Every structure is written in C-alpha cells, then in structure tokens.
Short mmCIF file of C-alpha atoms in Angstrom, two decimals:
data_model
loop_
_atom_site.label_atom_id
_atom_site.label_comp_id
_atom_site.label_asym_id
_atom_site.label_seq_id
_atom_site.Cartn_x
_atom_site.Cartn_y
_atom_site.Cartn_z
CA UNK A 1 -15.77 10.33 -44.08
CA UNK A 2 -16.07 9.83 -40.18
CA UNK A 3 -13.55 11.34 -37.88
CA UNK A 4 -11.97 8.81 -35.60
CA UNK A 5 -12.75 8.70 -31.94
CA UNK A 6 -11.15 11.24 -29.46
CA UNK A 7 -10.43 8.99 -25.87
CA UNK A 8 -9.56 11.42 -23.33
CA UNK A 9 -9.10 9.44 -19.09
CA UNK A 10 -11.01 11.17 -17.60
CA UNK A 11 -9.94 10.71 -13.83
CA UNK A 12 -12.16 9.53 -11.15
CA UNK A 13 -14.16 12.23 -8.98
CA UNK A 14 -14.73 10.82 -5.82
CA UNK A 15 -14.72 11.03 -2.36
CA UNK A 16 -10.71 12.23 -1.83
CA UNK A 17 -11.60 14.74 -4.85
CA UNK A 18 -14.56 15.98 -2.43
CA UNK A 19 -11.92 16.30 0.07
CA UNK A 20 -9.07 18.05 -1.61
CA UNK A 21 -9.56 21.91 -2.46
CA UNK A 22 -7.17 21.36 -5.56
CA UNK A 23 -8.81 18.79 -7.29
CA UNK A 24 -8.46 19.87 -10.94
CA UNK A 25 -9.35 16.50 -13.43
CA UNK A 26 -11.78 18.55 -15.52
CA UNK A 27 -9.24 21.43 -15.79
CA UNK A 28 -6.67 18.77 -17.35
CA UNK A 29 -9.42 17.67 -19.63
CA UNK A 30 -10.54 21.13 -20.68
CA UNK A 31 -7.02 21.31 -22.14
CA UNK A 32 -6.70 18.34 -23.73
CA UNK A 33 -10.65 19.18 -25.45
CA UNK A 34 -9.21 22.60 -26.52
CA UNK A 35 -6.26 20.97 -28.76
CA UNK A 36 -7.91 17.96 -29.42
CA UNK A 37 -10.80 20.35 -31.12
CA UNK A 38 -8.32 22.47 -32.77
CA UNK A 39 -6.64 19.77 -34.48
CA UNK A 40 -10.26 18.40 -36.28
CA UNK A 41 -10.70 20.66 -39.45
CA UNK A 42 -14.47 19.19 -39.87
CA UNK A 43 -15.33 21.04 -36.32
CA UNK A 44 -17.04 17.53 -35.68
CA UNK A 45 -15.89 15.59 -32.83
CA UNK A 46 -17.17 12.51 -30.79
CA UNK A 47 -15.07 12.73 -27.64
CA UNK A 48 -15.25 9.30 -25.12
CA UNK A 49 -14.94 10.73 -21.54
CA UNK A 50 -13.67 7.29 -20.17
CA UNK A 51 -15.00 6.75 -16.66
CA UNK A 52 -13.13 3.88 -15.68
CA UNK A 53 -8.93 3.42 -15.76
CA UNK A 54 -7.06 1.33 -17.26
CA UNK A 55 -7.24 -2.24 -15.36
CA UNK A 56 -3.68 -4.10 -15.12
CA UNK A 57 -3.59 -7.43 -16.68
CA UNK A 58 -1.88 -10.54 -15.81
CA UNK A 59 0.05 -9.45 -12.99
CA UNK A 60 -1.26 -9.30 -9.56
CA UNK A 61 -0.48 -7.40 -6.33
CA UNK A 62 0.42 -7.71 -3.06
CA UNK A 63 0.31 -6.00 0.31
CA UNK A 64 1.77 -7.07 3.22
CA UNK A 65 -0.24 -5.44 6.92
CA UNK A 66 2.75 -4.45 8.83
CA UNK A 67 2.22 -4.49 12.59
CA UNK A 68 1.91 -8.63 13.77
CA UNK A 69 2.21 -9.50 9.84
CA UNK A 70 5.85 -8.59 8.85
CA UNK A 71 6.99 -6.59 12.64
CA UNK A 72 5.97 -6.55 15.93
CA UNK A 73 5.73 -3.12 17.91
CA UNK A 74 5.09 -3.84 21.87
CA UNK A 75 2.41 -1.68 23.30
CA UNK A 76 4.23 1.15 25.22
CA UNK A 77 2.16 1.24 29.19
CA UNK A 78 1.23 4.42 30.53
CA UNK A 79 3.72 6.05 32.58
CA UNK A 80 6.76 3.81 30.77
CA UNK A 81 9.11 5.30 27.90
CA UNK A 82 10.07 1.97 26.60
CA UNK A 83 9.02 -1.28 25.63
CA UNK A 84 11.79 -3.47 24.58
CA UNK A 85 11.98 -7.51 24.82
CA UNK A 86 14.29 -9.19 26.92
CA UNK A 87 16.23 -12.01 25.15
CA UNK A 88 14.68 -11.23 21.75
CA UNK A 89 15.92 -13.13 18.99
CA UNK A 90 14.32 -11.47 16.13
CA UNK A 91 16.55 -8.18 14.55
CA UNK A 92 14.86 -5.22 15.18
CA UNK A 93 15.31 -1.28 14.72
CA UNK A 94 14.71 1.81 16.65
CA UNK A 95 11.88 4.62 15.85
CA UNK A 96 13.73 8.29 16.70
CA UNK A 97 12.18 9.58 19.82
CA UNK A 98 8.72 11.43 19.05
CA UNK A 99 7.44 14.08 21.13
CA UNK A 100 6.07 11.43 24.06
CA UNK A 101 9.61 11.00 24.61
CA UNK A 102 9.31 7.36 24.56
CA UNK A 103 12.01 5.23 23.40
CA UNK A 104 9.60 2.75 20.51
CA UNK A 105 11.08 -0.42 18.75
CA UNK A 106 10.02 -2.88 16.54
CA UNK A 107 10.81 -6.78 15.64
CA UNK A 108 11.29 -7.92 12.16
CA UNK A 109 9.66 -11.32 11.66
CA UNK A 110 12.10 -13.90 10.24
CA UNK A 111 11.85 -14.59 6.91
CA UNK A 112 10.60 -10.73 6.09
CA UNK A 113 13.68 -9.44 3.94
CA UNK A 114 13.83 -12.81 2.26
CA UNK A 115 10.17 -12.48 0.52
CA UNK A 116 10.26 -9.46 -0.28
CA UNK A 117 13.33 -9.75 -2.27
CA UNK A 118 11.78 -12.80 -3.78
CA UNK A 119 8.75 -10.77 -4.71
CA UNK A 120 10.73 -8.47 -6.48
CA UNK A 121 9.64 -8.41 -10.23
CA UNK A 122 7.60 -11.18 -9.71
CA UNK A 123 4.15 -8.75 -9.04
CA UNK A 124 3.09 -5.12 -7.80
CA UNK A 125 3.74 -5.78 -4.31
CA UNK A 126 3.44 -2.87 -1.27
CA UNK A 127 2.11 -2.37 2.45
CA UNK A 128 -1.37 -1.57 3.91
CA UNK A 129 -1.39 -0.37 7.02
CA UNK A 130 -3.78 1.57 9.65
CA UNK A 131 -0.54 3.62 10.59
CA UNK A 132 -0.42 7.09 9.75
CA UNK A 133 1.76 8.06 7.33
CA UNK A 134 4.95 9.43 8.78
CA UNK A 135 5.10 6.68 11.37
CA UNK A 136 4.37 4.05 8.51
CA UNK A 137 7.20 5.23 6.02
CA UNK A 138 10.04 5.03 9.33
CA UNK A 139 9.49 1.21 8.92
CA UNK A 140 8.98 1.21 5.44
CA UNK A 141 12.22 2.84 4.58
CA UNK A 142 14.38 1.03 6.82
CA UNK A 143 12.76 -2.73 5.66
CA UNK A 144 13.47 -1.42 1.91
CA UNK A 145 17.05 -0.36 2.98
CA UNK A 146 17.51 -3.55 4.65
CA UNK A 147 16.18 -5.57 1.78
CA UNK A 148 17.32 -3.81 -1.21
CA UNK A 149 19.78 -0.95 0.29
CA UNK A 150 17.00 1.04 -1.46
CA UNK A 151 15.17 4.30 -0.65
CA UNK A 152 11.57 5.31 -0.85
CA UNK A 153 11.14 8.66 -2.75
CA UNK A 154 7.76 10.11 -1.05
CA UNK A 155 6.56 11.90 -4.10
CA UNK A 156 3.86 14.33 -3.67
CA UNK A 157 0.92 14.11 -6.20
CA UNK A 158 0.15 17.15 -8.67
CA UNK A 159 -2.19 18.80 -6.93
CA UNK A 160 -0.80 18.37 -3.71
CA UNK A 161 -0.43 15.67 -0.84
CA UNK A 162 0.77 12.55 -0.93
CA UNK A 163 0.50 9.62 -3.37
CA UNK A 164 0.74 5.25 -2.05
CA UNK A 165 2.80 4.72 -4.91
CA UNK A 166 6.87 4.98 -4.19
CA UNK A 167 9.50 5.17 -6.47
CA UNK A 168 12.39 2.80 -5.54
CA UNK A 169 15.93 4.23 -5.55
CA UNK A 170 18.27 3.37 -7.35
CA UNK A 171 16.96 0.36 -7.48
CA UNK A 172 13.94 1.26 -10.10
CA UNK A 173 10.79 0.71 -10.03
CA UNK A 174 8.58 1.35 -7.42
CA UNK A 175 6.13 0.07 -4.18
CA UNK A 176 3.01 1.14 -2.83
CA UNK A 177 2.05 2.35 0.66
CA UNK A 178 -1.64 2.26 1.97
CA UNK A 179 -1.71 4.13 5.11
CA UNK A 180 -4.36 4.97 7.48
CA UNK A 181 -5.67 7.66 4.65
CA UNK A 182 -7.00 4.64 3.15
CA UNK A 183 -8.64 2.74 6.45
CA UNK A 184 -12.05 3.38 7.43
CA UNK A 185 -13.16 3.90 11.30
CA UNK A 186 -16.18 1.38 12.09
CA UNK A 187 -18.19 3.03 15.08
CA UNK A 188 -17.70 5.94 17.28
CA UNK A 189 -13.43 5.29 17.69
CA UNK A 190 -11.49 7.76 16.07
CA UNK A 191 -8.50 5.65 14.75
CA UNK A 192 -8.83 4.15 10.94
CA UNK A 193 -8.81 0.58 11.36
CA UNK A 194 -10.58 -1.10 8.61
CA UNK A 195 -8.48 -1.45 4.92
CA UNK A 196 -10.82 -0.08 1.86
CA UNK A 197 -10.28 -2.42 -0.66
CA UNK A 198 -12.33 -0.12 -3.16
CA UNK A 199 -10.05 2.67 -2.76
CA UNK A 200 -7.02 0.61 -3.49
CA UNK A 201 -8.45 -0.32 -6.34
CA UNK A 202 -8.98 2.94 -7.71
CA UNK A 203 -5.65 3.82 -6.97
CA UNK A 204 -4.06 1.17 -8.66
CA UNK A 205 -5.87 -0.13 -11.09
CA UNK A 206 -5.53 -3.57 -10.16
CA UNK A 207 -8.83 -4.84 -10.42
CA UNK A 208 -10.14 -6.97 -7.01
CA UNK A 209 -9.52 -10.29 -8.08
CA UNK A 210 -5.82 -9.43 -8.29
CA UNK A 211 -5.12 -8.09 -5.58
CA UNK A 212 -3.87 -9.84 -2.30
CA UNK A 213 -3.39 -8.34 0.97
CA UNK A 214 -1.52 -10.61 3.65
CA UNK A 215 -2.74 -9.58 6.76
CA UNK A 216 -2.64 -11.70 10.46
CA UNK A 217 -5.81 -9.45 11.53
CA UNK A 218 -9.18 -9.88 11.00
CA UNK A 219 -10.41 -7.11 12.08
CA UNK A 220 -8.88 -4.77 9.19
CA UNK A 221 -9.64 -7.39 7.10
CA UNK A 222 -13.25 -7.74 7.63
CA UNK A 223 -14.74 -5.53 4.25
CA UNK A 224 -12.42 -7.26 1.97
CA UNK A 225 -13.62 -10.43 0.35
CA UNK A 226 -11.78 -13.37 1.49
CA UNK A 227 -10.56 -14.45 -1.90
CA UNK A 228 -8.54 -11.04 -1.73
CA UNK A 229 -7.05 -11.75 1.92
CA UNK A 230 -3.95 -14.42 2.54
CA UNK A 231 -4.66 -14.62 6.13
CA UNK A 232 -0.82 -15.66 8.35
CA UNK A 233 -0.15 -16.03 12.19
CA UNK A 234 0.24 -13.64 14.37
CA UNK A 235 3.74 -12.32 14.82
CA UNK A 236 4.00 -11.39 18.55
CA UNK A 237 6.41 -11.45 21.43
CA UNK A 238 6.89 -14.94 21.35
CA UNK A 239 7.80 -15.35 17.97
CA UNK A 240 10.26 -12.27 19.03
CA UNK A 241 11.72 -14.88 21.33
CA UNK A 242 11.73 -17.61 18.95
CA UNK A 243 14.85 -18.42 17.02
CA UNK A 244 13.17 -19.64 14.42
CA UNK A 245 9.40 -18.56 13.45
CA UNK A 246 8.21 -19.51 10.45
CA UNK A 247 5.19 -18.13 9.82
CA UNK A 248 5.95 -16.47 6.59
CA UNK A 249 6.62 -20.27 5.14
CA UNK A 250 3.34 -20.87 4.11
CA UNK A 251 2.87 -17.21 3.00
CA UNK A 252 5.74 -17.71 0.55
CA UNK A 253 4.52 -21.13 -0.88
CA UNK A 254 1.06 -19.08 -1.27
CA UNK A 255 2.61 -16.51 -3.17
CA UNK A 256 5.10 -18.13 -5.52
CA UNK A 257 1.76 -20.48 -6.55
CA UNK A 258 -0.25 -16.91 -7.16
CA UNK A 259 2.28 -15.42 -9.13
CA UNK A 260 3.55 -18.54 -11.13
CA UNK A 261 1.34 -18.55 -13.90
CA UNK A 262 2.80 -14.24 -14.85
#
C-alpha cells in the first residue's frame, strides 16, 4: 500500500532572504520533516518541497501610489521650514516636526476617503509607495483613521523586520503597505523609485494579472506591465486649490468594473 504524499511550503529563498541574517525557512521545514517522518511507520516517505505559494483566486488587489495619486506633499525649498498652500481647499494633515525642523503637510485629494471605504471587502486593496517606511505609515495611519477610525498594527515578521501586510484595528482584516523596501533605484541615484511588481507578488500571492496599482507616475510605473497599472491625473497644487477635483471619478468607475465580477 502507498503512503500518501507529505506537502510541506516551502518558503521562497530569495533576494530579501540573502539580505536578512535570520532567514530560517529550511529550519521551519527541518521540523516539520522530523514529525512528519516520525509519524510514517513504513520509514518511506515522498515529501513535495513546494516551490511556489499558494496563488489567490478570484479576488484581485489594489494599490493606490500615494504622493500626486491619493495626497499631495509640496516640495519644501532650501533654506524654508514650511511649505503650506494658500487658499487650499483640499483637507489636509500635519507630519510632526522631523529632525530638519521643517514644518511638512500634505493634501488629501477629494474623493480619497470615499474609495477606499468603497473598496472595503470588495478586494485586497493597500499602498505602494517609494517613501520609506516610517514617513509612509504617518499618512497611512491617519487616511485609515480618517476613513475607518481604524489603526494600522505594524507587525514585525518572525524573524525580524517588518512585514507590507497590516492588520486593521478593530476594524478586522487587514491592508498592505509597499514602501521604498520594495522600489528599485534605476542608475547611479540613491533613492528607490521604481515599484517591483515581482516582489509584490511574492509577497502576496496575488498572481500579476490581479493585481492593480493606481499610480499618476510613470516613472515608478515603468517595469510593471501596463495591464497591471490604472494610470489617474496628477494631484498637485492646483487640484489643492480646486473645490472640486475629480480625478478619482474615473478611478472609481475603473475599479467597481474590476472587482464586479468577485
């Protein structure tokens, strides 16, 4: 009589793996060889190391850039401490004062609060940004407070450091954060600019062709395949001073036809 099949997931071993010290996914699969083995009284075992996750089905996911997509942060000159628009008409919030001293705040685009509560349940939805992580999760905590009077629990992974994926409180459920962890630099600058698409992926085990990421720049865009981007305008100053910017109209109607058929 044949034994059945042992699956262990074996996680991925890539290039964050080369980079963190801790990496231990054969250690958890040692263990789970050692009792699977024990358990087998033939001593014969066929054991399935499976190198790819699970893929989600049927629902997709969504990231929205942040900077000129959902806010708008004004450059900060040299030699100033603050920024701030005259006559703005768009709400906006304060970042505390960092160790430049400066004074930094940032524009919610109309229409912002409104999709992502309509998102909610609907899909995987989260943000992908080429901000680093602390100044990224300022303005994703206080959009998530604003929109669901929720807060983003920062859990650190197993073996240490951060993971994208944020548990909502107590709302349930959770988002995901891309940071600039997850950008690539293209030539000799030293800020990550460029979104991986392939690393998100991995991450989340959406496969490509269901994932969207709604971005107003090109530039961060330019590795990911243009089926996965829902390009918008460009939320700037003057749609700071405009009463009523729509831009995120047509980004809606995009997404409630995406997600209709879940």
């Amino acid at each position: 009589k044949q034994e059945p099949r042992s699956r262990i997931d074996c996680p991925f071993y890539r290039e964050d793996g080369v980079r963190n010290p801790l990496e231990n996914g054969l250690e958890q699969v040692s263990i789970l060889l050692e009792r699977r083995l024990a358990g087998q009284p033939s001593g014969e075992s066929e054991v399935e190391l499976i190198e790819e996750p699970a893929i989600q089905q049927g629902r997709y996911l969504v990231l929205f850039d942040l900077n000129e997509t959902l806010i708008y942060r004004p450059w900060v000159p040299e030699g100033q401490q603050t920024a701030h628009i005259a006559d703005a008409r768009a709400d906006f919030a304060d970042l505390p004062v960092g160790p430049s001293g400066k004074n930094l705040r940032y524009y919610f685009r109309p229409g912002t609060l409104d999709l992502l509560q309509h998102l909610q349940g609907r899909c995987d939805w989260g943000f992908c940004t080429d901000k680093h992580r602390a100044n990224a999760m300022r303005i994703v905590r206080e959009l998530l407070s604003r929109a669901f009077g929720a807060e983003a629990i920062d859990e650190p992974r197993p073996g240490g450091g951060p993971q994208p994926r944020l548990a909502l409180a107590p709302l349930g459920g959770h988002c995901w954060l891309f940071d600039a962890g997850y950008c690539e630099s293209l030539g000799a600058g030293s800020k990550p600019a460029v979104f991986e698409l392939v690393r998100i992926e991995q991450e989340t085990r959406f496969p490509q062709t269901r994932i969207r990421i709604v971005s107003a720049s090109r530039n961060k865009c330019q590795r990911i395949p243009g089926g996965c981007v829902q390009r918008c305008t460009a939320f700037r100053e003057e749609g700071v001073l405009r009463g009523h910017e729509t831009g995120l109209k047509g980004i809606r109607a995009a997404l409630e036809a995406l997600v209709a058929a879940f």
